[in-house]
PDB file of C-alpha atoms in Angstrom:
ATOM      1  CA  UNK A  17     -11.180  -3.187  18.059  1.00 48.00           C
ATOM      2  CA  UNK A  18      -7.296  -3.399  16.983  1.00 82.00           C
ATOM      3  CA  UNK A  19      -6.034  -2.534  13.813  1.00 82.00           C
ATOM      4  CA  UNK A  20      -5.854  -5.963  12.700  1.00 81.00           C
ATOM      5  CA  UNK A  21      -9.637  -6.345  13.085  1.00 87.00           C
ATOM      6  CA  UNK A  22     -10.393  -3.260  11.537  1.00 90.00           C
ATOM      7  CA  UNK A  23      -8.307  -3.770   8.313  1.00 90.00           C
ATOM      8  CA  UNK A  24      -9.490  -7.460   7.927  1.00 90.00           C
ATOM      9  CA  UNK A  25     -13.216  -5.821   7.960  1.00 91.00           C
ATOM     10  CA  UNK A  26     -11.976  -3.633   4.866  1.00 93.00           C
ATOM     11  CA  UNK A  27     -10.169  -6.610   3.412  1.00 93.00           C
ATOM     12  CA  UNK A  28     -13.036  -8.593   3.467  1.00 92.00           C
ATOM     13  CA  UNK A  29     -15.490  -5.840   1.670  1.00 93.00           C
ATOM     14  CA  UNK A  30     -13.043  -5.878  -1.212  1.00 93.00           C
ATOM     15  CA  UNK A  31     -13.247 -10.214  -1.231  1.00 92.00           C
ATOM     16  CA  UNK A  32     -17.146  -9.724  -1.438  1.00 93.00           C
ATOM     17  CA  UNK A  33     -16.970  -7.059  -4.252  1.00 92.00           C
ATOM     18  CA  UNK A  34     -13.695  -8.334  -6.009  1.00 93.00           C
ATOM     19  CA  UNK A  35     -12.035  -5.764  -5.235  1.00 94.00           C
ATOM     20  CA  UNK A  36      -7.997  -6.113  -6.084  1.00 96.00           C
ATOM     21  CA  UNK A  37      -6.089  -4.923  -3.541  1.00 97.00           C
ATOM     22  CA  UNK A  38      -2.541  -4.826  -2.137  1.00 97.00           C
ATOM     23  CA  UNK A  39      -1.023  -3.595   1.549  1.00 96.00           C
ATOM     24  CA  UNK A  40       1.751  -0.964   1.055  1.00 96.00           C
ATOM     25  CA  UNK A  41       3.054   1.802   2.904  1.00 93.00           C
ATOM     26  CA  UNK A  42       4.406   1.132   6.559  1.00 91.00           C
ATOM     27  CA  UNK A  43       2.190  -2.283   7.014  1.00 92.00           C
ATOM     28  CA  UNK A  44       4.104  -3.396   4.364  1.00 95.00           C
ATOM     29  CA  UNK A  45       7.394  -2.141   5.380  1.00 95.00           C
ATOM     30  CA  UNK A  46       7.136  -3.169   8.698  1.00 93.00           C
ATOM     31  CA  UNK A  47       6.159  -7.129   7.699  1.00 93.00           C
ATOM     32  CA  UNK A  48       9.686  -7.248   5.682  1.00 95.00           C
ATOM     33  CA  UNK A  49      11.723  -4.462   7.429  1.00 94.00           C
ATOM     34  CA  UNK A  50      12.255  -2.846  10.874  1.00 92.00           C
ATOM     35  CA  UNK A  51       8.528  -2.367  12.553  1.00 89.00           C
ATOM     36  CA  UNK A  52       7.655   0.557  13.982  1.00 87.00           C
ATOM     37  CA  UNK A  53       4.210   2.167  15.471  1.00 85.00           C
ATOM     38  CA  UNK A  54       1.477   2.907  12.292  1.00 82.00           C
ATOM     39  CA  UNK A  55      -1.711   4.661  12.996  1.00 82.00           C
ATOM     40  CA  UNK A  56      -2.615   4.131   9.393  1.00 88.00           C
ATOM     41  CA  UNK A  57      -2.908   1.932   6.907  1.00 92.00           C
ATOM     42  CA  UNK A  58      -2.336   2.198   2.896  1.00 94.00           C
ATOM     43  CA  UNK A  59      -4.105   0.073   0.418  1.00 95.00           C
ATOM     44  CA  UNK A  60      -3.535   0.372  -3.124  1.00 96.00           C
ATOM     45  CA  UNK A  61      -6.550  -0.884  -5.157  1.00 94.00           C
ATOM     46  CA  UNK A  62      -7.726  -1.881  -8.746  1.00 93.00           C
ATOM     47  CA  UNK A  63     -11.615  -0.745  -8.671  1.00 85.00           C
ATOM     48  CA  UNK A  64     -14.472   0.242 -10.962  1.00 84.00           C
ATOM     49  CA  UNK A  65     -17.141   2.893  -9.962  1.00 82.00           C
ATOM     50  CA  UNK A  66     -19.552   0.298  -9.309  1.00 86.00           C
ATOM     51  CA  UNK A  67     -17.697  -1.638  -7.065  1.00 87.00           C
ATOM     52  CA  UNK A  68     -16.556   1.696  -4.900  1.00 85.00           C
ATOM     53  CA  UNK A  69     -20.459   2.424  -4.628  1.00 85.00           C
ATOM     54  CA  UNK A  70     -20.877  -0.610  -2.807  1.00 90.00           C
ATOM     55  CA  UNK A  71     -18.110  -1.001  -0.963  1.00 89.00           C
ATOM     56  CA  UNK A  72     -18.670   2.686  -0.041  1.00 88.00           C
ATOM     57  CA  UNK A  73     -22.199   1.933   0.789  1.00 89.00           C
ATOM     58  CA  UNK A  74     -21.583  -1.020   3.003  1.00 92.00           C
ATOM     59  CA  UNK A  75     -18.249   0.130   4.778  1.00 90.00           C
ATOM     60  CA  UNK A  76     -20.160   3.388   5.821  1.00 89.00           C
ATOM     61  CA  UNK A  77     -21.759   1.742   8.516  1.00 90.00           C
ATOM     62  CA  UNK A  78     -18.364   1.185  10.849  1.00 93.00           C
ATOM     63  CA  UNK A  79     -15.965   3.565   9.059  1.00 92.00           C
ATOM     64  CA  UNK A  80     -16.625   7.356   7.700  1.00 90.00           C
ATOM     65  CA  UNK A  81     -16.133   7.743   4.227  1.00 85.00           C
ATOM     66  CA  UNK A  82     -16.406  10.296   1.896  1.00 75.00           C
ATOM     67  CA  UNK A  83     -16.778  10.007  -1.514  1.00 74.00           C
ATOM     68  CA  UNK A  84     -18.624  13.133  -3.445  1.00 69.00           C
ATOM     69  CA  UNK A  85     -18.096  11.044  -7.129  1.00 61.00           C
ATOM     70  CA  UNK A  86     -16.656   7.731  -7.334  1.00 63.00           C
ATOM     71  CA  UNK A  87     -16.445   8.620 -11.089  1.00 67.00           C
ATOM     72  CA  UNK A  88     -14.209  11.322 -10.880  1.00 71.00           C
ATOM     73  CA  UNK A  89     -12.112   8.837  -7.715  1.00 73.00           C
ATOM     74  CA  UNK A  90     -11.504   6.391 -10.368  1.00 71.00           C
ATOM     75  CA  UNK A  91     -11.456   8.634 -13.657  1.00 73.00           C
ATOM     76  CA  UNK A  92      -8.523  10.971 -11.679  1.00 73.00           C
ATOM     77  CA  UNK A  93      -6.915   8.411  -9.417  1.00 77.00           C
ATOM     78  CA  UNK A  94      -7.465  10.435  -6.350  1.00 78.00           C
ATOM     79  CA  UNK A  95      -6.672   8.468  -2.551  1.00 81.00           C
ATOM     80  CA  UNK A  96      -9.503   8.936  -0.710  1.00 83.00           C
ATOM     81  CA  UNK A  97      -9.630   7.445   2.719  1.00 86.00           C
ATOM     82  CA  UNK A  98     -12.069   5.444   5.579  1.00 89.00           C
ATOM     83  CA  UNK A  99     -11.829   6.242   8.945  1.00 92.00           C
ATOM     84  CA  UNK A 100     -12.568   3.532  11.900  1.00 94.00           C
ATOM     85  CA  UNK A 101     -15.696   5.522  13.680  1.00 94.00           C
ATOM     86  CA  UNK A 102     -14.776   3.878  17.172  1.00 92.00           C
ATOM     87  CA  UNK A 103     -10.956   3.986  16.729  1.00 92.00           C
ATOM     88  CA  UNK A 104     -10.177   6.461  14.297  1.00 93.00           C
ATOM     89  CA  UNK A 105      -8.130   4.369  12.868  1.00 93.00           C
ATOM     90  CA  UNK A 106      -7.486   5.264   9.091  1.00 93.00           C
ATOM     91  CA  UNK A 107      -6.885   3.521   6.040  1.00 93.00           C
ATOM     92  CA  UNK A 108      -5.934   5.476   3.044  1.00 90.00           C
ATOM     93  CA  UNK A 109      -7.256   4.175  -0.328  1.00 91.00           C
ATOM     94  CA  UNK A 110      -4.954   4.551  -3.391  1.00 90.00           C
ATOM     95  CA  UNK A 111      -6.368   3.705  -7.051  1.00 91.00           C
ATOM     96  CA  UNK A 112      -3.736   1.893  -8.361  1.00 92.00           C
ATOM     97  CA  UNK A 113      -1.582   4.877 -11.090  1.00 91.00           C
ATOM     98  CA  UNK A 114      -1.456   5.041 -14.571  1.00 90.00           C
ATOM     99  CA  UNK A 115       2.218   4.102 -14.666  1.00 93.00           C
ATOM    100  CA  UNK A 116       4.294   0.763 -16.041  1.00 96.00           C
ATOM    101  CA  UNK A 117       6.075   0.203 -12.486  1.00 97.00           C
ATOM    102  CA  UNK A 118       2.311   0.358 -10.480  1.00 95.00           C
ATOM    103  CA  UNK A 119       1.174  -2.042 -12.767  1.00 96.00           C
ATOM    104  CA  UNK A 120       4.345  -4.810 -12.440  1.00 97.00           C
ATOM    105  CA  UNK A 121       4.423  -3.783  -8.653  1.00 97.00           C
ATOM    106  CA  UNK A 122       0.418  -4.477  -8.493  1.00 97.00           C
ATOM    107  CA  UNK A 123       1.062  -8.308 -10.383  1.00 97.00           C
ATOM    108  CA  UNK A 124       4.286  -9.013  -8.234  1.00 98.00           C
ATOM    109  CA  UNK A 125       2.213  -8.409  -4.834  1.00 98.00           C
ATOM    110  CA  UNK A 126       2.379 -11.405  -2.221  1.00 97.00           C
ATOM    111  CA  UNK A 127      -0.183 -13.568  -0.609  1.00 97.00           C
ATOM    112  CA  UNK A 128       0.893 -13.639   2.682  1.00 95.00           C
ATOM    113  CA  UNK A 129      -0.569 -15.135   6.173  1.00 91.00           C
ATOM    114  CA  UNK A 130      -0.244 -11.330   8.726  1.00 84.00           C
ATOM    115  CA  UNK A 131      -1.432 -11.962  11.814  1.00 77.00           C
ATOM    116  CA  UNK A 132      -3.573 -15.148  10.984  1.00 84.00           C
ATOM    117  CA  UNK A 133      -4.954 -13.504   7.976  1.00 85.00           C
ATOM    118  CA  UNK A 134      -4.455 -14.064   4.420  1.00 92.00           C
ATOM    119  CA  UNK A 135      -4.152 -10.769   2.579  1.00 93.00           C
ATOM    120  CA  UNK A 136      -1.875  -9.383  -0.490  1.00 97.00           C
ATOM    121  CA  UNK A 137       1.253  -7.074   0.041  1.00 97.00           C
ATOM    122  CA  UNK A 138       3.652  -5.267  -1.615  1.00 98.00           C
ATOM    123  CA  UNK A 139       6.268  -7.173  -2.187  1.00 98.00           C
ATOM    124  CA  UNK A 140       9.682  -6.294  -0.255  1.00 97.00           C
ATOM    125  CA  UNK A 141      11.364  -4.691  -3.475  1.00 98.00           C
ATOM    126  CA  UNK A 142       8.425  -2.589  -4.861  1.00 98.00           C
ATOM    127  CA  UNK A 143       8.349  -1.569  -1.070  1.00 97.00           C
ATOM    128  CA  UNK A 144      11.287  -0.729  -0.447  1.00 97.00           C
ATOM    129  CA  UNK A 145      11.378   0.958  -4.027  1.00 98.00           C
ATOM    130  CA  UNK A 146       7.973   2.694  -3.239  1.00 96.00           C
ATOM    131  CA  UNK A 147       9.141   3.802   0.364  1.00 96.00           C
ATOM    132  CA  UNK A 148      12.433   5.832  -1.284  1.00 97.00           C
ATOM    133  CA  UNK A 149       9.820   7.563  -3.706  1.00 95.00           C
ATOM    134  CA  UNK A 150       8.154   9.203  -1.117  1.00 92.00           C
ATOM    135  CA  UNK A 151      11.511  10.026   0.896  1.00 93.00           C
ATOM    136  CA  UNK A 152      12.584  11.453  -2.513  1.00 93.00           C
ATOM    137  CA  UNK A 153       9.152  13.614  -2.806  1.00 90.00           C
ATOM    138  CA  UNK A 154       8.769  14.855   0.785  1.00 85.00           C
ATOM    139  CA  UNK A 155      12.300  14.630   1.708  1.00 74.00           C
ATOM    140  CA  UNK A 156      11.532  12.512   4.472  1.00 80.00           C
ATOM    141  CA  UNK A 157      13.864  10.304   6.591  1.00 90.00           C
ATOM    142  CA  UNK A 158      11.010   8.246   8.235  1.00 91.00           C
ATOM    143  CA  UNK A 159      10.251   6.779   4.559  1.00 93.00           C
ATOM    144  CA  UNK A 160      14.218   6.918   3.896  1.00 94.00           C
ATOM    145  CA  UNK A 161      14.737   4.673   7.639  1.00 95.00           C
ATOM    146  CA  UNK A 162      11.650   2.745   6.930  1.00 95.00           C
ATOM    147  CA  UNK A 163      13.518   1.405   3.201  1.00 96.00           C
ATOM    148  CA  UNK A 164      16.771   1.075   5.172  1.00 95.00           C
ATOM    149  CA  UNK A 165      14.777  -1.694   7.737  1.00 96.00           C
ATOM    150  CA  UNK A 166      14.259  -3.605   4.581  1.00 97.00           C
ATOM    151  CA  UNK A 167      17.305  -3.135   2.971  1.00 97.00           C
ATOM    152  CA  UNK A 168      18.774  -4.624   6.725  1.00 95.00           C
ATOM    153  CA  UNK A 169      16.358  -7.222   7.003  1.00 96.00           C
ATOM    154  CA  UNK A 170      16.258  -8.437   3.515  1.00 94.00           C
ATOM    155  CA  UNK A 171      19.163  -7.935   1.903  1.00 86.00           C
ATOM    156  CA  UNK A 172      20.583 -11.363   0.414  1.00 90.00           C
ATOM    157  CA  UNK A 173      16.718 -12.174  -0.504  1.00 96.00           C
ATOM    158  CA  UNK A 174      16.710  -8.735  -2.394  1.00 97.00           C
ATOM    159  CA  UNK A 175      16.145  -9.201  -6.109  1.00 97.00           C
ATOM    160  CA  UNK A 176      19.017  -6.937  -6.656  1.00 97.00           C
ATOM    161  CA  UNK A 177      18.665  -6.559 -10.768  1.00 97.00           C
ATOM    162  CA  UNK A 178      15.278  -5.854 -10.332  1.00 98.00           C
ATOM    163  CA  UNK A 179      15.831  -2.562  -7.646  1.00 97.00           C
ATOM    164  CA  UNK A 180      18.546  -1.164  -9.788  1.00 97.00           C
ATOM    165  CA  UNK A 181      16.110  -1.409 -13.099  1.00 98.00           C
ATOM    166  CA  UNK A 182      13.783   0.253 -11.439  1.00 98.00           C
ATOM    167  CA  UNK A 183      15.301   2.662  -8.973  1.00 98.00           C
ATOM    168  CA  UNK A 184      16.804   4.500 -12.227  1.00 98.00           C
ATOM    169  CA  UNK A 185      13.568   4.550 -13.718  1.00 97.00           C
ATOM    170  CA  UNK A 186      11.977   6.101 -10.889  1.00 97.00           C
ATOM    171  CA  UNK A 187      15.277   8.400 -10.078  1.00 97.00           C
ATOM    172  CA  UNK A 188      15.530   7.007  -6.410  1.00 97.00           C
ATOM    173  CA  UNK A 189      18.903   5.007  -7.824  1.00 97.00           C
ATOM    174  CA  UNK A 190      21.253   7.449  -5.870  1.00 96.00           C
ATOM    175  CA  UNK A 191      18.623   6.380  -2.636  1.00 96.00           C
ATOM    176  CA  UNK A 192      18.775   3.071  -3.119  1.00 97.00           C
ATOM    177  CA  UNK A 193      22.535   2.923  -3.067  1.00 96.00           C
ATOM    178  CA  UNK A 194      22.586   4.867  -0.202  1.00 95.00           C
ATOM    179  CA  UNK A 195      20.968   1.932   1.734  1.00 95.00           C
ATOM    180  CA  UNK A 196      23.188  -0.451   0.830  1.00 90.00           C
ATOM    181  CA  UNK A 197      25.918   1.800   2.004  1.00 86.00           C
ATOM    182  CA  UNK A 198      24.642   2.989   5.396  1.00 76.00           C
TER     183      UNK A 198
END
C-alpha cells in the first residue's frame, strides 16, 4: 500500500465522521513547492472528543494509534499520531491551535484534486508561512529549503500583502525576506 492509499483511508474516516481537516507540512509543500521524499504526513484537524473516539476506534484496525484521553487531546491540543501497521507509514495529527493565524489559515485551506483525490491543503502562503515557523523554532534548513521551493515555484501567484501581514505577526518576517532574496 503507497502513501497515497494510506492517507486517502485516513481522509476518508474524517468524511464519514465530519471531521475538518487540512494537509500541511511537506505534502503540502511539496504540491506547491520543490518535492522531495516524505515518510510522513501532517494533518491539521478541527475535532470533538466524540468524533476522535470513533475515528480512533475504526482507524485502529489498519493503523496503531494511541490515544490514553481524547479529552485531554482536544482540551490541550496535543498531536498525536497513526501509524500504517503494514508500512509504517505515519501521519501526525495536529488539533488545529488556539491562535488567530490557525484559524484564517484553517478557512483559507484549498480543495484540491492530489493524485486523483479530492482532499483540503494548506494553502501555498500559510505553507510557506507555516514551513519558516518551524525553521525559526528548530533552526532547521530542511523547513527553511522546503519554504524557499515555494517561494521559487510560486512566486508571482504569492499573495504578497498577505505573507508580509503575517510573517511580522509570527516574527518569521526577516525569513520570509530571506527567500525572496536567495
Amino acid at each position: 500500500m503507497i502513501q497515497k492509499e494510506i492517507l486517502y483511508k485516513v481522509i476518508q474516516l474524517f468524511e464519514k465522521y465530519k471531521i475538518d481537516y487540512m494537509i500541511s507540512g511537506s505534502f503540502a509543500s511539496n504540491l506547491h513547492g520543490v518535492p522531495r521524499a516524505t515518510f510522513d504526513a501532517d494533518i491539521v484537524i478541527k475535532i470533538d472528543t466524540e468524533s476522535l473516539k470513533k475515528f480512533s476506534d475504526e482507524v485502529s484496525n489498519d493503523f496503531y494509534v494511541e490515544i490514553e484521553s481524547a479529552d485531554d487531546i482536544i482540551k490541550n491540543r496535543k498531536i498525536f499520531n497513526v501509524i500504517h501497521y503494514d508500512t509504517g507509514f505515519k501521519i501526525d495529527l495536529i488539533p488545529i491551535k488556539k491562535r488567530e493565524f490557525s484559524e484564517v489559515e484553517f478557512h483559507r485551506r484549498q480543495m484540491v484534486d492530489f493524485m486523483g483525490m479530492k482532499c483540503w491543503f494548506s494553502s501555498a502562503e500559510d505553507t510557506l508561512l507555516t514551513k519558516l515557523e518551524w525553521a525559526k523554532m528548530g533552526n532547521s534548513e530542511r523547513q527553511f529549503q522546503d519554504a524557499l521551493g515555494i517561494v521559487k515555484v510560486q512566486s508571482d501567484k504569492l499573495d504578497w500583502v498577505y505573507l508580509n501581514k503575517w510573517a511580522k505577526e509570527l516574527g518569521v518576517l526577516e525569513l520570509l525576506e530571506k527567500t525572496r532574496n536567495v
